[in-house]
């Protein structure tokens, strides 16, 4: 099949590379440098499996900035453009999805469009009402950054949602089934669960899944806040709690807060979708993350007491070890709070090519970083801090997640 993928980020590029083994895929982006890299067999994102497949060649994949041409030739357009949270509107900014829909409707109104971007609950249905001539589906994406292709090769489930009451009802149901089968065919999990449901429910699945993950992180973080405040050993409590198989010993490692591109924005979006619906937990999930960062920042300030002109070393701006970007990482929330207190900071971030980050000096020299930091904060532990363990503040107790 001729497929166009709009957006060559984590979601778009992993799907393009996945499908280009069997299908003819054109990846579209507005950023020329990303397109050039892909056409040279290199990846604009860090993901071992994607890099491997691109370097190996043998894929029917090309990248372009000529969106109209790509969409005109495609039977299927997968939309994987960003949907950032707009704090003023209190809602996702979906304009990049609509840009693609409008271009496709101009260039090739017959094409089926599958929205893979995360959108507000009810969005695809509303879009169908706005563009009744559009053949739209929504398929939630569950991949993790850094393991994008791996997660599409080993999906936990594949879901596609069909809007109701469109002119193409029967056709869209068949195309949704075809889409989940197509992804399953490329995966290495023959028994993977495939669900075709209504689009609005599929959108809800995505936001409820991510908000549950945020809730779980927030829960173990609040457990840790309690233990720290009362002088208890968090590790012992977590181990004891998690031996109950209903709770499970996964995804329970304390941190400075949940972060990354998706959990903060998806939980805020779900909270916004609750307008006029009674709830307590959704608000708590969002607010717990602020409270946690306030607590961590206060702990850091407390540890600095008595030090003359201290410098706080910030070990990595990434959210997790292995990540290649700093989007909404929780350590930045700690930095903002320390900055408000006038505390000097020094950042060690080897992937950052600028001399300062929001007013704090940046170094690539780990040894001078260690020497010049009175205290080092690290959201995730790394063995390269082993020789200065005594001055590292981290809540990473299990060295994972
Ligand atoms: N990153 C994740 O782990 C993840 C997981 C699941 C779902 N999602 C969702 O998927 C969507 C994409 O996320 P991502 O992390 O891949 O984003 P990204 O920022 O890594 O990539 C998006 C790409 O789209 C391009 N783009 C913007 N406007 C465009 C347009 N009009 N036409 C073509 N390309 C355009 C950008 O240049 C960028 O390269 C978001 O809605 C996100 O919430 C992300």
XYZ file of C-alpha atoms and ligand atoms in Angstrom:
445
model
C 0.000 0.000 0.000
C 1.132 3.597 -0.569
C 1.357 5.237 2.828
C 2.287 8.788 3.844
C 3.279 9.555 7.432
C 2.985 13.174 8.586
C 5.635 13.991 11.217
C 8.971 12.211 11.631
C 9.213 12.344 15.434
C 9.157 9.333 17.764
C 5.709 8.221 16.668
C 5.854 9.014 12.949
C 9.356 7.738 12.274
C 8.900 4.501 14.191
C 5.700 3.760 12.257
C 7.301 4.751 8.933
C 10.260 2.438 9.544
C 7.972 -0.345 10.799
C 5.673 -0.237 7.772
C 8.349 0.363 5.106
C 9.435 -3.270 5.262
C 6.205 -4.263 3.528
C 4.673 -1.058 2.182
C 5.768 1.964 0.180
C 6.138 4.768 2.714
C 6.780 8.493 2.329
C 7.603 10.335 5.553
C 6.648 14.018 5.549
C 8.056 16.704 7.798
C 8.258 20.486 7.787
C 11.863 20.385 8.988
C 14.228 19.975 6.063
C 17.182 18.725 8.148
C 15.170 15.766 9.491
C 14.072 14.822 5.992
C 17.677 15.009 4.728
C 18.936 12.802 7.548
C 16.335 10.115 6.877
C 17.092 10.152 3.150
C 20.758 9.601 4.016
C 19.841 6.534 6.083
C 20.296 8.296 9.437
C 17.795 8.919 12.212
C 16.893 12.359 13.607
C 15.930 10.670 16.899
C 17.960 8.396 19.148
C 16.517 4.922 18.921
C 18.817 1.972 18.379
C 16.388 -0.136 16.393
C 15.306 2.727 14.129
C 18.944 3.674 13.536
C 19.735 0.057 12.735
C 16.924 -0.390 10.250
C 17.641 2.934 8.507
C 21.355 2.181 8.222
C 20.711 -1.347 6.965
C 18.602 -0.072 4.069
C 16.215 -2.325 2.186
C 13.213 -0.257 3.302
C 10.777 1.264 0.808
C 11.024 4.617 2.577
C 11.770 8.137 1.470
C 11.277 11.434 3.270
C 10.113 14.735 1.868
C 8.919 18.222 2.749
C 6.587 18.172 -0.268
C 3.468 17.254 1.674
C 0.979 17.759 -1.161
C 2.832 15.412 -3.462
C 3.157 12.754 -0.760
C -0.512 12.938 0.255
C -1.734 12.967 -3.369
C -0.155 9.537 -3.943
C -1.160 7.916 -0.643
C -4.117 5.644 0.087
C -3.427 5.994 3.787
C -2.071 9.034 5.661
C -0.886 8.514 9.238
C -0.860 11.747 11.234
C 1.831 11.936 13.929
C 2.301 15.675 14.388
C 2.734 17.313 17.822
C -0.222 18.181 20.045
C 1.334 20.364 22.726
C -0.652 21.438 25.753
C -1.670 25.089 25.572
C -1.694 26.375 29.174
C -3.806 29.416 28.200
C -6.531 27.382 26.496
C -6.142 24.537 29.011
C -6.351 22.183 26.049
C -4.125 20.510 23.476
C -3.134 22.669 20.548
C -4.279 20.446 17.672
C -3.528 22.841 14.837
C -0.772 20.659 13.329
C -3.229 17.777 12.993
C -5.731 20.044 11.253
C -3.022 21.403 8.932
C -2.451 17.872 7.671
C -6.172 17.057 7.393
C -6.748 20.153 5.267
C -3.808 19.411 2.977
C -4.969 15.824 2.493
C -8.523 16.936 1.744
C -7.169 19.281 -0.953
C -4.669 16.865 -2.470
C -6.491 13.555 -2.121
C -9.945 13.590 -0.489
C -10.358 9.790 -0.889
C -7.401 8.977 1.367
C -8.057 7.440 4.762
C -6.373 9.419 7.558
C -5.396 7.751 10.817
C -4.661 10.176 13.648
C -1.860 8.760 15.830
C -1.243 12.032 17.685
C -2.767 12.129 21.163
C -5.901 14.290 21.038
C -8.639 15.427 23.459
C -11.543 13.021 24.070
C -14.167 13.672 21.370
C -11.748 15.374 18.980
C -11.941 12.992 15.991
C -15.740 12.973 16.135
C -15.805 16.783 16.123
C -13.335 16.861 13.237
C -15.635 14.570 11.221
C -18.468 17.015 11.791
C -16.246 19.907 10.708
C -14.996 18.036 7.605
C -17.809 15.644 6.615
C -15.903 14.673 3.476
C -12.947 13.356 5.527
C -12.322 9.637 6.115
C -10.833 9.826 9.607
C -9.788 7.190 12.142
C -8.007 7.512 15.491
C -5.441 5.024 16.736
C -3.828 5.595 20.146
C -0.050 5.213 20.289
C 1.536 3.714 23.403
C 5.251 3.705 22.568
C 8.004 4.996 24.867
C 10.721 7.374 23.671
C 14.045 5.654 23.112
C 12.170 2.350 22.587
C 9.796 3.584 19.919
C 10.331 0.891 17.306
C 10.772 -1.811 19.954
C 7.365 -0.936 21.388
C 5.765 -1.099 17.954
C 7.395 -4.488 17.376
C 6.153 -5.682 20.778
C 2.890 -3.797 21.326
C 0.775 -4.416 24.425
C -2.344 -3.900 22.263
C -3.300 -2.329 18.936
C -6.401 -0.159 18.928
C -8.221 1.755 16.218
C -11.264 3.968 16.731
C -14.019 4.682 14.214
C -16.143 7.841 14.425
C -19.909 7.373 14.418
C -22.500 8.678 11.936
C -20.220 9.544 9.042
C -20.966 9.066 5.339
C -18.355 6.276 5.294
C -19.417 4.179 8.278
C -19.075 0.673 6.797
C -15.947 1.536 4.840
C -14.234 3.072 7.866
C -14.936 0.046 10.028
C -13.265 -2.157 7.414
C -10.320 0.235 7.101
C -9.879 0.310 10.898
C -9.683 -3.485 10.973
C -7.245 -3.393 8.059
C -5.097 -0.861 9.932
C -4.813 -2.879 13.141
C -4.061 -6.005 11.079
C -1.402 -4.103 9.164
C 0.382 -3.040 12.373
C 0.009 -6.539 13.839
C 1.522 -8.035 10.682
C 4.726 -6.010 11.194
C 4.894 -6.748 14.938
C 6.694 -9.689 16.473
C 3.780 -10.583 18.759
C 1.412 -12.771 16.754
C -1.092 -12.995 19.612
C -1.299 -9.236 20.223
C -4.791 -8.094 21.226
C -6.449 -5.985 18.488
C -9.402 -3.782 19.330
C -11.630 -1.804 16.999
C -13.878 0.568 18.926
C -15.464 3.995 18.673
C -13.020 6.873 18.122
C -14.048 8.766 21.261
C -13.533 5.674 23.409
C -10.141 5.064 21.747
C -9.116 8.643 22.595
C -10.240 8.047 26.174
C -8.162 4.835 26.335
C -5.018 6.817 25.553
C -5.621 9.554 28.128
C -6.823 7.181 30.880
C -3.822 4.895 30.307
C -1.302 7.720 30.597
C -3.093 9.318 33.544
C -3.003 5.951 35.328
C 0.759 5.824 34.777
C 1.078 9.385 36.100
C -1.083 8.401 39.104
C 1.150 5.433 39.840
C 4.309 7.527 39.669
C 2.682 10.208 41.827
C 1.564 7.563 44.353
C 5.046 6.136 44.910
C 6.472 9.645 44.961
C 4.044 10.646 47.702
C 4.909 7.472 49.576
C 8.531 8.621 49.360
C 7.657 12.169 50.470
C 5.964 10.690 53.535
C 8.868 8.377 54.327
C 11.429 11.160 53.895
C 9.425 13.515 56.100
C 9.042 10.919 58.851
C 12.595 9.547 58.613
C 11.460 6.136 57.299
C 13.165 3.869 54.753
C 11.219 4.194 51.484
C 12.876 1.171 49.930
C 11.698 -1.180 52.657
C 8.149 0.141 52.446
C 7.969 -0.061 48.633
C 9.353 -3.610 48.577
C 6.846 -4.713 51.188
C 3.904 -2.987 49.493
C 4.742 -4.257 46.006
C 5.031 -7.947 46.871
C 1.245 -7.995 46.701
C 0.710 -9.292 43.169
C -2.312 -6.993 42.779
C 0.086 -4.061 43.152
C 3.199 -5.498 41.486
C 6.851 -4.499 41.710
C 6.951 -2.522 38.448
C 6.827 1.220 37.794
C 7.283 2.034 41.471
C 10.638 3.796 41.543
C 10.498 7.246 43.192
C 11.657 10.272 41.210
C 11.525 14.065 41.267
C 8.111 13.859 39.574
C 6.566 12.352 36.461
C 7.674 14.084 33.294
C 8.555 13.687 29.631
C 6.459 14.736 26.665
C 3.297 12.764 27.407
C 2.373 12.159 31.075
C 2.163 15.825 32.182
C 0.215 16.999 29.155
C -2.055 13.968 28.827
C -3.115 14.065 32.489
C -3.847 17.813 32.209
C -5.876 17.208 29.050
C -7.906 14.456 30.735
C -8.569 16.758 33.675
C -9.794 19.419 31.208
C -12.077 16.811 29.596
C -13.679 16.227 33.016
C -15.307 19.670 32.933
C -18.702 19.375 34.692
C -18.024 15.716 35.608
C -17.439 15.014 39.315
C -13.915 13.908 40.167
C -11.150 14.234 42.773
C -8.417 11.969 41.503
C -7.733 13.713 38.200
C -7.066 17.018 39.947
C -4.932 15.197 42.500
C -2.799 13.521 39.814
C -2.001 16.902 38.260
C -1.431 18.717 41.553
C 0.568 15.910 43.184
C 3.360 16.478 40.693
C 3.685 20.146 41.686
C 3.637 19.271 45.367
C 6.311 16.641 44.809
C 8.627 19.088 43.052
C 8.049 21.667 45.807
C 9.011 19.021 48.359
C 12.146 17.906 46.486
C 13.270 21.529 46.044
C 12.756 22.179 49.775
C 14.805 19.074 50.610
C 17.623 20.370 48.422
C 17.474 23.784 50.110
C 17.589 22.062 53.509
C 20.673 20.072 52.499
C 22.424 23.311 51.532
C 21.950 24.862 54.978
C 25.223 26.027 56.492
C 27.115 25.939 53.192
C 28.760 29.160 52.125
C 27.773 30.193 48.577
C 26.809 26.681 47.482
C 26.516 25.533 43.868
C 23.970 22.849 43.055
C 25.149 20.526 40.297
C 22.331 19.380 38.000
C 23.211 15.960 36.625
C 21.481 15.655 33.220
C 18.410 17.498 31.996
C 16.862 14.364 30.508
C 13.927 12.599 32.136
C 15.350 9.075 32.082
C 18.708 7.546 31.351
C 18.823 6.880 27.602
C 16.489 9.757 26.664
C 17.653 12.168 23.954
C 15.533 15.212 24.814
C 14.574 17.334 27.802
C 10.858 17.765 27.108
C 9.105 18.516 30.436
C 11.716 16.648 32.469
C 11.005 16.939 36.177
C 14.515 18.113 37.076
C 13.759 21.350 35.208
C 10.886 21.930 37.615
C 13.345 21.566 40.499
C 15.743 23.963 38.759
C 13.025 26.605 38.373
C 12.225 26.408 42.064
C 15.899 26.627 43.093
C 16.408 29.539 40.723
C 13.543 31.422 42.409
C 15.480 30.987 45.651
C 18.554 32.555 44.034
C 20.601 29.340 44.213
C 23.541 29.014 41.814
C 23.453 25.922 39.613
C 25.846 24.185 37.258
C 24.420 21.807 34.659
C 26.163 18.697 33.362
C 24.470 17.812 30.094
C 26.784 16.387 27.422
C 24.109 16.590 24.692
C 23.503 20.322 25.140
C 25.540 22.524 22.799
C 25.102 25.877 24.546
C 27.082 27.557 27.336
C 24.110 28.168 29.618
C 20.613 26.905 30.267
C 18.064 29.437 31.562
C 20.824 31.360 33.302
C 22.778 28.369 34.701
C 26.222 27.480 33.338
C 26.498 24.237 31.346
C 29.559 22.013 31.318
C 30.525 18.863 29.409
C 33.415 18.179 31.756
C 32.205 15.663 34.329
C 35.256 15.960 36.579
C 35.071 19.746 36.948
C 31.284 19.415 37.378
C 31.846 17.084 40.330
C 34.557 19.301 41.787
C 32.579 22.527 41.492
C 29.245 21.224 42.819
C 28.554 21.426 46.543
C 25.608 19.063 46.084
C 24.539 17.138 42.960
C 20.900 16.484 42.117
C 20.143 13.529 39.825
C 16.652 12.380 38.894
C 18.203 9.091 37.834
C 21.367 7.587 39.316
C 24.334 6.831 37.107
C 27.439 4.855 38.037
C 29.574 7.709 36.752
C 28.585 9.511 39.966
C 29.911 6.646 42.094
C 33.027 8.477 43.340
C 30.938 11.418 44.651
C 28.021 9.362 45.985
C 28.163 11.277 49.278
C 27.120 14.541 47.659
C 24.430 13.198 45.316
C 20.761 13.795 46.097
C 18.550 11.362 44.180
C 15.360 9.456 44.937
C 16.220 6.751 42.392
C 16.092 3.735 44.712
C 15.737 0.870 42.269
C 17.860 2.137 39.346
C 15.177 1.760 36.680
C 12.130 3.380 34.956
N 6.742 10.796 22.203
C 6.018 9.828 22.686
O 6.508 9.005 23.491
C 4.577 9.661 22.282
C 3.906 8.473 22.625
C 2.576 8.331 22.264
C 1.909 9.365 21.615
N 2.575 10.517 21.311
C 1.837 11.574 20.629
O 2.164 11.541 19.236
C 2.263 12.872 18.705
C 3.644 13.091 18.139
O 4.606 12.917 19.169
P 6.163 12.816 18.877
O 6.835 12.606 20.175
O 6.384 11.869 17.764
O 6.415 14.310 18.377
P 7.768 14.966 17.845
O 7.731 16.356 18.304
O 8.920 14.083 18.180
O 7.591 14.914 16.267
C 6.598 15.577 15.563
C 7.117 15.915 14.173
O 6.050 16.493 13.412
C 6.599 17.505 12.602
N 5.526 18.367 12.139
C 4.921 19.424 12.768
N 3.939 19.929 11.995
C 3.912 19.177 10.868
C 3.111 19.214 9.698
N 2.130 20.108 9.541
N 3.379 18.297 8.729
C 4.348 17.376 8.874
N 5.135 17.302 9.950
C 4.907 18.199 10.943
C 7.634 18.149 13.489
O 8.590 18.872 12.738
C 8.248 16.932 14.190
O 9.359 16.420 13.469
C 1.895 13.796 19.868
O 0.520 14.035 19.806
C 2.192 12.966 21.103
O 1.424 13.339 22.198
C 3.901 10.675 21.621
